[in-house]
Coordinates of C-alpha atoms in Angstrom, one line a residue:
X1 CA -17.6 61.8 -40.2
X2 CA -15.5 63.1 -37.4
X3 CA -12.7 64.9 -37.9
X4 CA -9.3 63.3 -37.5
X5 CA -7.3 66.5 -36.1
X6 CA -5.7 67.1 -33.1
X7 CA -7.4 68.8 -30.2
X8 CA -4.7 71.3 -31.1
X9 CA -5.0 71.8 -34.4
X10 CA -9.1 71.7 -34.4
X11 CA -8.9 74.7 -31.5
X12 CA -6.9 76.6 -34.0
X13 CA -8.7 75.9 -36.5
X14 CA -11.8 77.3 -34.7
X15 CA -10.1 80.4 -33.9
X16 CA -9.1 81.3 -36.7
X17 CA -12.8 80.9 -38.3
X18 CA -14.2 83.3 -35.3
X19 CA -11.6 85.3 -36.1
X20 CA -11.5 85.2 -39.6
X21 CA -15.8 86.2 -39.7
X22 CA -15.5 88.6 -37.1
X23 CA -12.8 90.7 -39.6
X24 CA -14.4 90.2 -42.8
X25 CA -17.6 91.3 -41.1
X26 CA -15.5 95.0 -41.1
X27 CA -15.6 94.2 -44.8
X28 CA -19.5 94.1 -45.1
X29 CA -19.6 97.1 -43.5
X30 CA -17.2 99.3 -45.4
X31 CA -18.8 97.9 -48.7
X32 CA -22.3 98.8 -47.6
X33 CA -20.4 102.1 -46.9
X34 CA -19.2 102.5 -50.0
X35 CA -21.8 101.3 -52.1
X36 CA -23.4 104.7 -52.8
X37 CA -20.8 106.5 -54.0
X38 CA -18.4 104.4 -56.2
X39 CA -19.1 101.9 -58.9
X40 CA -18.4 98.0 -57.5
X41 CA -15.4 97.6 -59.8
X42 CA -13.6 100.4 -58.5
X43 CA -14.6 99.1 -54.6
X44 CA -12.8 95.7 -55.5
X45 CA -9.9 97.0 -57.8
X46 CA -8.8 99.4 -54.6
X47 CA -9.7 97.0 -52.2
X48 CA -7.5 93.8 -54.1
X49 CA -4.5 96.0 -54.5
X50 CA -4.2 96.8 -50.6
X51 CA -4.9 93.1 -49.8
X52 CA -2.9 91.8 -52.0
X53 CA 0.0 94.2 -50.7
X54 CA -0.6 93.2 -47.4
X55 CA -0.5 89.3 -48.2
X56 CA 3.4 90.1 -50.1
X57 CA 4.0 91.5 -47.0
X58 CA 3.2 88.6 -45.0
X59 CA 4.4 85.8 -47.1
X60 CA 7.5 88.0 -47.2
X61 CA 8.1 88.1 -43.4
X62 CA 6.8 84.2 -42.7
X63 CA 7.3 82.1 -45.6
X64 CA 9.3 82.0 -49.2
X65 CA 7.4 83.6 -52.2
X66 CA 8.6 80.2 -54.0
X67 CA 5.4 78.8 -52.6
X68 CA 3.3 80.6 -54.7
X69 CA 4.2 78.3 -57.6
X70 CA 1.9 76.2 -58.1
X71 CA 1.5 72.9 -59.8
X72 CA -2.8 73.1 -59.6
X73 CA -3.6 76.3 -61.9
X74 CA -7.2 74.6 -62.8
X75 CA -8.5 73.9 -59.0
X76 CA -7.2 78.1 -58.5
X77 CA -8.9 78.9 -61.5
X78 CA -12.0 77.2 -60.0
X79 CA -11.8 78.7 -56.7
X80 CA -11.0 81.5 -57.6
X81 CA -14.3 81.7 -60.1
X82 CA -16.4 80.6 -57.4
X83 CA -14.9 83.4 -54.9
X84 CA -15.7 85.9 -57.4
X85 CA -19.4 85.1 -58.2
X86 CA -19.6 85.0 -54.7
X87 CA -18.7 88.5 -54.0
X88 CA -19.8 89.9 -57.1
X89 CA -23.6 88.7 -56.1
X90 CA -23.5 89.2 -52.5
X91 CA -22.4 92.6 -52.9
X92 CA -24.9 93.7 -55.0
X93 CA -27.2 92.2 -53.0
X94 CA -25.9 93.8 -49.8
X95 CA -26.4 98.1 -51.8
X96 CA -30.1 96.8 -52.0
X97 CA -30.5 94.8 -48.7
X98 CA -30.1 95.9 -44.7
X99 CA -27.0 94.4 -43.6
X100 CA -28.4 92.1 -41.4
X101 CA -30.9 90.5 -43.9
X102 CA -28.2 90.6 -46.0
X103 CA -25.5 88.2 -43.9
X104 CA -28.5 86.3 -42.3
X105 CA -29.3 84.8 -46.1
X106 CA -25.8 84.5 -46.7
X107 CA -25.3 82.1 -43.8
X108 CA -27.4 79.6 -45.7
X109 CA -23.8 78.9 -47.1
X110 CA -22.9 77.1 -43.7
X111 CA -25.9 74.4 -44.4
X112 CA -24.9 74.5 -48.0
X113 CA -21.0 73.4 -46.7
X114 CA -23.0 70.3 -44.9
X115 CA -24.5 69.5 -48.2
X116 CA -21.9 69.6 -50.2
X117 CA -19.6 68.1 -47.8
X118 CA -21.5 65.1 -48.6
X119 CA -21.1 65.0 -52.7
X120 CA -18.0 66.6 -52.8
X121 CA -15.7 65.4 -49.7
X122 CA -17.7 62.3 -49.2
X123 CA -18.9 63.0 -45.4
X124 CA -21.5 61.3 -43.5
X125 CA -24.0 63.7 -42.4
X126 CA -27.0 61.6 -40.4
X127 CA -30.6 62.9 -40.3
X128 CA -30.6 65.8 -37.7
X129 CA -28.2 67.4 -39.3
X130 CA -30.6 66.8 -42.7
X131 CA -32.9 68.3 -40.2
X132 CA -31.2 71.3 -39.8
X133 CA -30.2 72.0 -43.1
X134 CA -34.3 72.3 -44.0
X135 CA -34.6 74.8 -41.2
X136 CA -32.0 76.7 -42.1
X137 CA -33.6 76.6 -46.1
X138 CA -37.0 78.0 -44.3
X139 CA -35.3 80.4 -42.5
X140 CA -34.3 81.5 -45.9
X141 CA -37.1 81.6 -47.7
X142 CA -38.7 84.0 -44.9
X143 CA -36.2 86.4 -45.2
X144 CA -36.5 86.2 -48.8
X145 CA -40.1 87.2 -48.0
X146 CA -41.9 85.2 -51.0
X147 CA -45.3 86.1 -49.7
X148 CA -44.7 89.9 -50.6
X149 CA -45.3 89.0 -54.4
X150 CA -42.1 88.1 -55.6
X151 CA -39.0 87.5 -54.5
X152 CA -36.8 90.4 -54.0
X153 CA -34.2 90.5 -56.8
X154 CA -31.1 91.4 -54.4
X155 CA -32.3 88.9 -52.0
X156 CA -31.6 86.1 -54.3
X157 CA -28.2 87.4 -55.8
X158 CA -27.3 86.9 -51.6
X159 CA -28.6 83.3 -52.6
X160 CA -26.0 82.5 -55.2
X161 CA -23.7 83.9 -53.1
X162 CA -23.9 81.7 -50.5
X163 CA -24.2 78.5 -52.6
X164 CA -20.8 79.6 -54.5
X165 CA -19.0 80.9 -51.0
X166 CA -20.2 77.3 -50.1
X167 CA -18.2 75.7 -53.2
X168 CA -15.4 78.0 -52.3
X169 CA -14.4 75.8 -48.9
X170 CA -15.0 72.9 -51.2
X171 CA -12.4 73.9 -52.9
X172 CA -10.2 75.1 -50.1
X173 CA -10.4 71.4 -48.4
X174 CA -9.3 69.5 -51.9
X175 CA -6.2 72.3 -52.1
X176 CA -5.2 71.9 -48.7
X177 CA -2.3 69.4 -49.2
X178 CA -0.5 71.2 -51.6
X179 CA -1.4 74.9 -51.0
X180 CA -0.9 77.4 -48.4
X181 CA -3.8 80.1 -46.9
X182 CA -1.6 82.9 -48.3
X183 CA -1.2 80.5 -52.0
X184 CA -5.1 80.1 -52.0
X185 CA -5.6 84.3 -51.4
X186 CA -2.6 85.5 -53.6
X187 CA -4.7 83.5 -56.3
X188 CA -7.8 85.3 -55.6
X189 CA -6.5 88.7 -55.3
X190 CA -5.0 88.2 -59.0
X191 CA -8.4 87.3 -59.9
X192 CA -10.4 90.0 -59.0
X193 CA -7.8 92.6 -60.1
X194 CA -7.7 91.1 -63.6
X195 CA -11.4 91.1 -63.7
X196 CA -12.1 94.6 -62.4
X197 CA -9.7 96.0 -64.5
X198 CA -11.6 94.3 -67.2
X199 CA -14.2 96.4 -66.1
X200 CA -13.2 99.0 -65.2
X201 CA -11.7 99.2 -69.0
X202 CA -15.6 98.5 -70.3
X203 CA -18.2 100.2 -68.2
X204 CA -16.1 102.5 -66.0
X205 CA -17.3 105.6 -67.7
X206 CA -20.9 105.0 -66.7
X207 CA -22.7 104.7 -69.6
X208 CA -24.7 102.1 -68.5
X209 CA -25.5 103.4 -65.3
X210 CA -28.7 105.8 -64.5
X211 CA -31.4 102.3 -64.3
X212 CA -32.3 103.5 -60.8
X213 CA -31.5 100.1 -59.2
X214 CA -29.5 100.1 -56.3
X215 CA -27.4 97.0 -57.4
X216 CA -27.3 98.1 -61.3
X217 CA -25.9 101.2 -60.0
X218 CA -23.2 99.8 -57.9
X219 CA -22.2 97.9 -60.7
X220 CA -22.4 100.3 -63.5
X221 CA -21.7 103.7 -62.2
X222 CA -18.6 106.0 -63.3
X223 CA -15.2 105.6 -61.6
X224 CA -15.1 108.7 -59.1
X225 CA -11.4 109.8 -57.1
X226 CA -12.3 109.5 -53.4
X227 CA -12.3 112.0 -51.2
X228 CA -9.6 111.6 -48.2
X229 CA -12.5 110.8 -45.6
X230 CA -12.8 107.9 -47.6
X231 CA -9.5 106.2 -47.8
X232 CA -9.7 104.8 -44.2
X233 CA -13.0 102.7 -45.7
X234 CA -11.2 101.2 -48.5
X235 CA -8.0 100.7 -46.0
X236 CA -10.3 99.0 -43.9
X237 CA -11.8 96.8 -46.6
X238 CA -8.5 95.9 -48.3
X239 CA -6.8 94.9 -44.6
X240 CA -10.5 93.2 -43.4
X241 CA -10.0 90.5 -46.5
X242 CA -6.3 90.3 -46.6
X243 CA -6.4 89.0 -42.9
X244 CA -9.8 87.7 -43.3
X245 CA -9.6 85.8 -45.6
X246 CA -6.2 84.5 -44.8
X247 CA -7.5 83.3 -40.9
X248 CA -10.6 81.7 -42.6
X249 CA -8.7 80.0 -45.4
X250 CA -6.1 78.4 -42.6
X251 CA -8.9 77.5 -40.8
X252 CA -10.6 75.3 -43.7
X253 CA -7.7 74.1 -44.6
X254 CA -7.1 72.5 -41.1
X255 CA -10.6 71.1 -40.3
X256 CA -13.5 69.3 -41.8
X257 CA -15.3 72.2 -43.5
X258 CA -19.0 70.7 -41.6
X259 CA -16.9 71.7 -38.2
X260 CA -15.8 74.7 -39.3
X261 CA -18.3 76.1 -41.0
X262 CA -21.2 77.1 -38.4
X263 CA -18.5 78.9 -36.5
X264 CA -18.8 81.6 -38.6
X265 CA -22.2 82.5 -37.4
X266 CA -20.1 84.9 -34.9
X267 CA -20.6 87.5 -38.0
X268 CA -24.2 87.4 -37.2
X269 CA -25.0 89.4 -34.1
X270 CA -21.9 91.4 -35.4
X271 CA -23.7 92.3 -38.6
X272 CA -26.9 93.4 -36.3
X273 CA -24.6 95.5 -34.4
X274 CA -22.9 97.3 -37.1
X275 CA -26.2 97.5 -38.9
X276 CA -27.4 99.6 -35.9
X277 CA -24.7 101.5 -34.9
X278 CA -23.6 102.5 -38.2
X279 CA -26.6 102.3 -40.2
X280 CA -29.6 102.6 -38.2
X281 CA -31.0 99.7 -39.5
X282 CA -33.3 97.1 -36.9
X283 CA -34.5 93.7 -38.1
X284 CA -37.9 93.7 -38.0
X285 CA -40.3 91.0 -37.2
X286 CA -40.0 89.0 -40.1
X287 CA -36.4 89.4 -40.6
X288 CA -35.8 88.2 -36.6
X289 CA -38.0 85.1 -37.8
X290 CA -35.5 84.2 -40.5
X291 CA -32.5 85.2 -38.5
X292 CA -33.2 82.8 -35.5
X293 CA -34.3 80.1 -38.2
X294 CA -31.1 80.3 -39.7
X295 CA -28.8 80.8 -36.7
X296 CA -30.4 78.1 -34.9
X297 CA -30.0 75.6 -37.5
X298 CA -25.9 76.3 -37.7
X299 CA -25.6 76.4 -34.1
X300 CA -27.6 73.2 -33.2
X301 CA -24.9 71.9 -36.6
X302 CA -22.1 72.8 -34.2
X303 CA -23.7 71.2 -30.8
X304 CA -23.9 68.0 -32.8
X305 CA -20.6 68.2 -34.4
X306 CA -19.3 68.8 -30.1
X307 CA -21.6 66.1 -28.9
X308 CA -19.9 63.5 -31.9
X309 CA -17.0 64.8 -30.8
X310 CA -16.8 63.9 -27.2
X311 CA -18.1 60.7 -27.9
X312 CA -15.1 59.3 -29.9

């Protein structure tokens, strides 16, 4: 199916989607950051409360706050479930993982929008794009590295992630007539503060922590008070998803989500730069072989998507 949007509209749409993955890759990055010191709960409680202060802010200076009544509570509840398990799993994958294994698997989600484009919004997708959708799968299971004995737990939490980020632009394209970008992230920020208040409440003492697991202990370990050097981090995560996920909300909401969704690929060779710069962390062989698998496949996604484009 090609979309039905204006030149204009589909150019801002794109836009907003590059930008939109190149902020919340700032967000990867201070989470990694932050993922051996403070308990994941605590990451997302701080993190929620600045976004969520900056999208008041924003709906304050561009819009009414009447527009976040809502007359769809079940389809936010939904999206705002499947944003959750998103970034509940891809987080923990991401203490355990290099960052750019770590977003290369999580851009299976762009070939899992293709899919479910087709059983949920009724697309046509023809067989090249089929095509591409395997290589992207292969591309995933080498960086998911089967052949070492077993799959590696945090590699598969990135998995679910991008499967359930996937059903989160689902969701964002049946909302779209009714609900704004800054409606669809108000929602989510109440969601995760509820939820890691919860808990925080539960397990923020730390008596479940000590397993030795990278991703058990982000989840389990004891609330800590930062120190000042790290208040620009969680500033930096709380305004990375408040604009974020604003820009790539908008953008959903204005195109078809098969269009849209391999232009977030731009987070890739941003992912291998912070990875290097801030972590010292090269792909290796293997990891390169997946990474090029999956690229690849989303980019040769959006060539099609051009070429059906110009021919209409």
């Amino acid at each position: 199916m090609i979309s039905q949007a204006s030149p204009r509209t589909t150019l801002l749409g794109i836009l907003c989607a590059i930008g939109g993955a190149s902020v919340l890759s700032i967000n990867d990055v201070a989470i990694k950051a932050l993922s051996g010191g403070y308990p994941l709960h605590q990451v997302i409680l701080t993190r929620s409360a600045i976004s969520m202060a900056f999208i008041l802010t924003f709906i304050g200076l561009t819009g009414s706050f009447r527009q976040l009544r809502t007359r769809r509570p079940r389809g936010h509840l939904l999206r705002v479930s499947f944003v959750m398990l998103s970034n509940i799993t891809y987080f923990l994958g991401l203490a355990a993982l290099p960052l750019a294994d770590a977003v290369a698997i999580a851009f299976i989600s762009p070939l899992v929008v293709t899919l479910l484009s087709v059983v949920v919004l009724h697309e046509h997708v023809g067989p090249r794009r089929w095509a591409a959708v395997a290589a992207g799968l292969v591309g995933v299971l080498i960086m998911m590295r089967p052949g070492a004995g077993a799959l590696h737990p945090a590699a598969v939490l990135v998995f679910i992630s991008a499967f359930t980020y996937a059903s989160t632009h689902m969701m964002t394209r049946r909302l779209r007539d009714t609900e704004s970008a800054a409606t669809l992230n108000f929602y989510v920020q109440c969601g995760f503060i509820v939820v890691s208040t919860c808990m925080g409440l539960i397990v923020g003492d730390g008596h479940l922590a000590g397993g030795g697991n990278a991703s058990l202990e982000f989840l389990f370990r004891p609330w800590v008070w930062p120190p000042p050097q790290d208040w620009p981090v969680f500033l930096a995560t709380g305004l990375a998803v408040g604009i974020g996920g604003l820009m790539v909300s908008q953008a959903y909401r204005l195109c078809e989500a098969a269009l849209i969704a391999p232009f977030e690929y731009v987070a890739m060779p941003l992912a291998i730069i912070w990875g290097v710069t801030v972590f010292g962390q090269w792909p290796d062989a293997t990891a390169w072989a997946g990474i090029a698998l999956i690229c690849g496949a989303g980019l040769y996604t959006l060539w099609r998507e051009t070429v059906n484009r110009r021919r209409t």
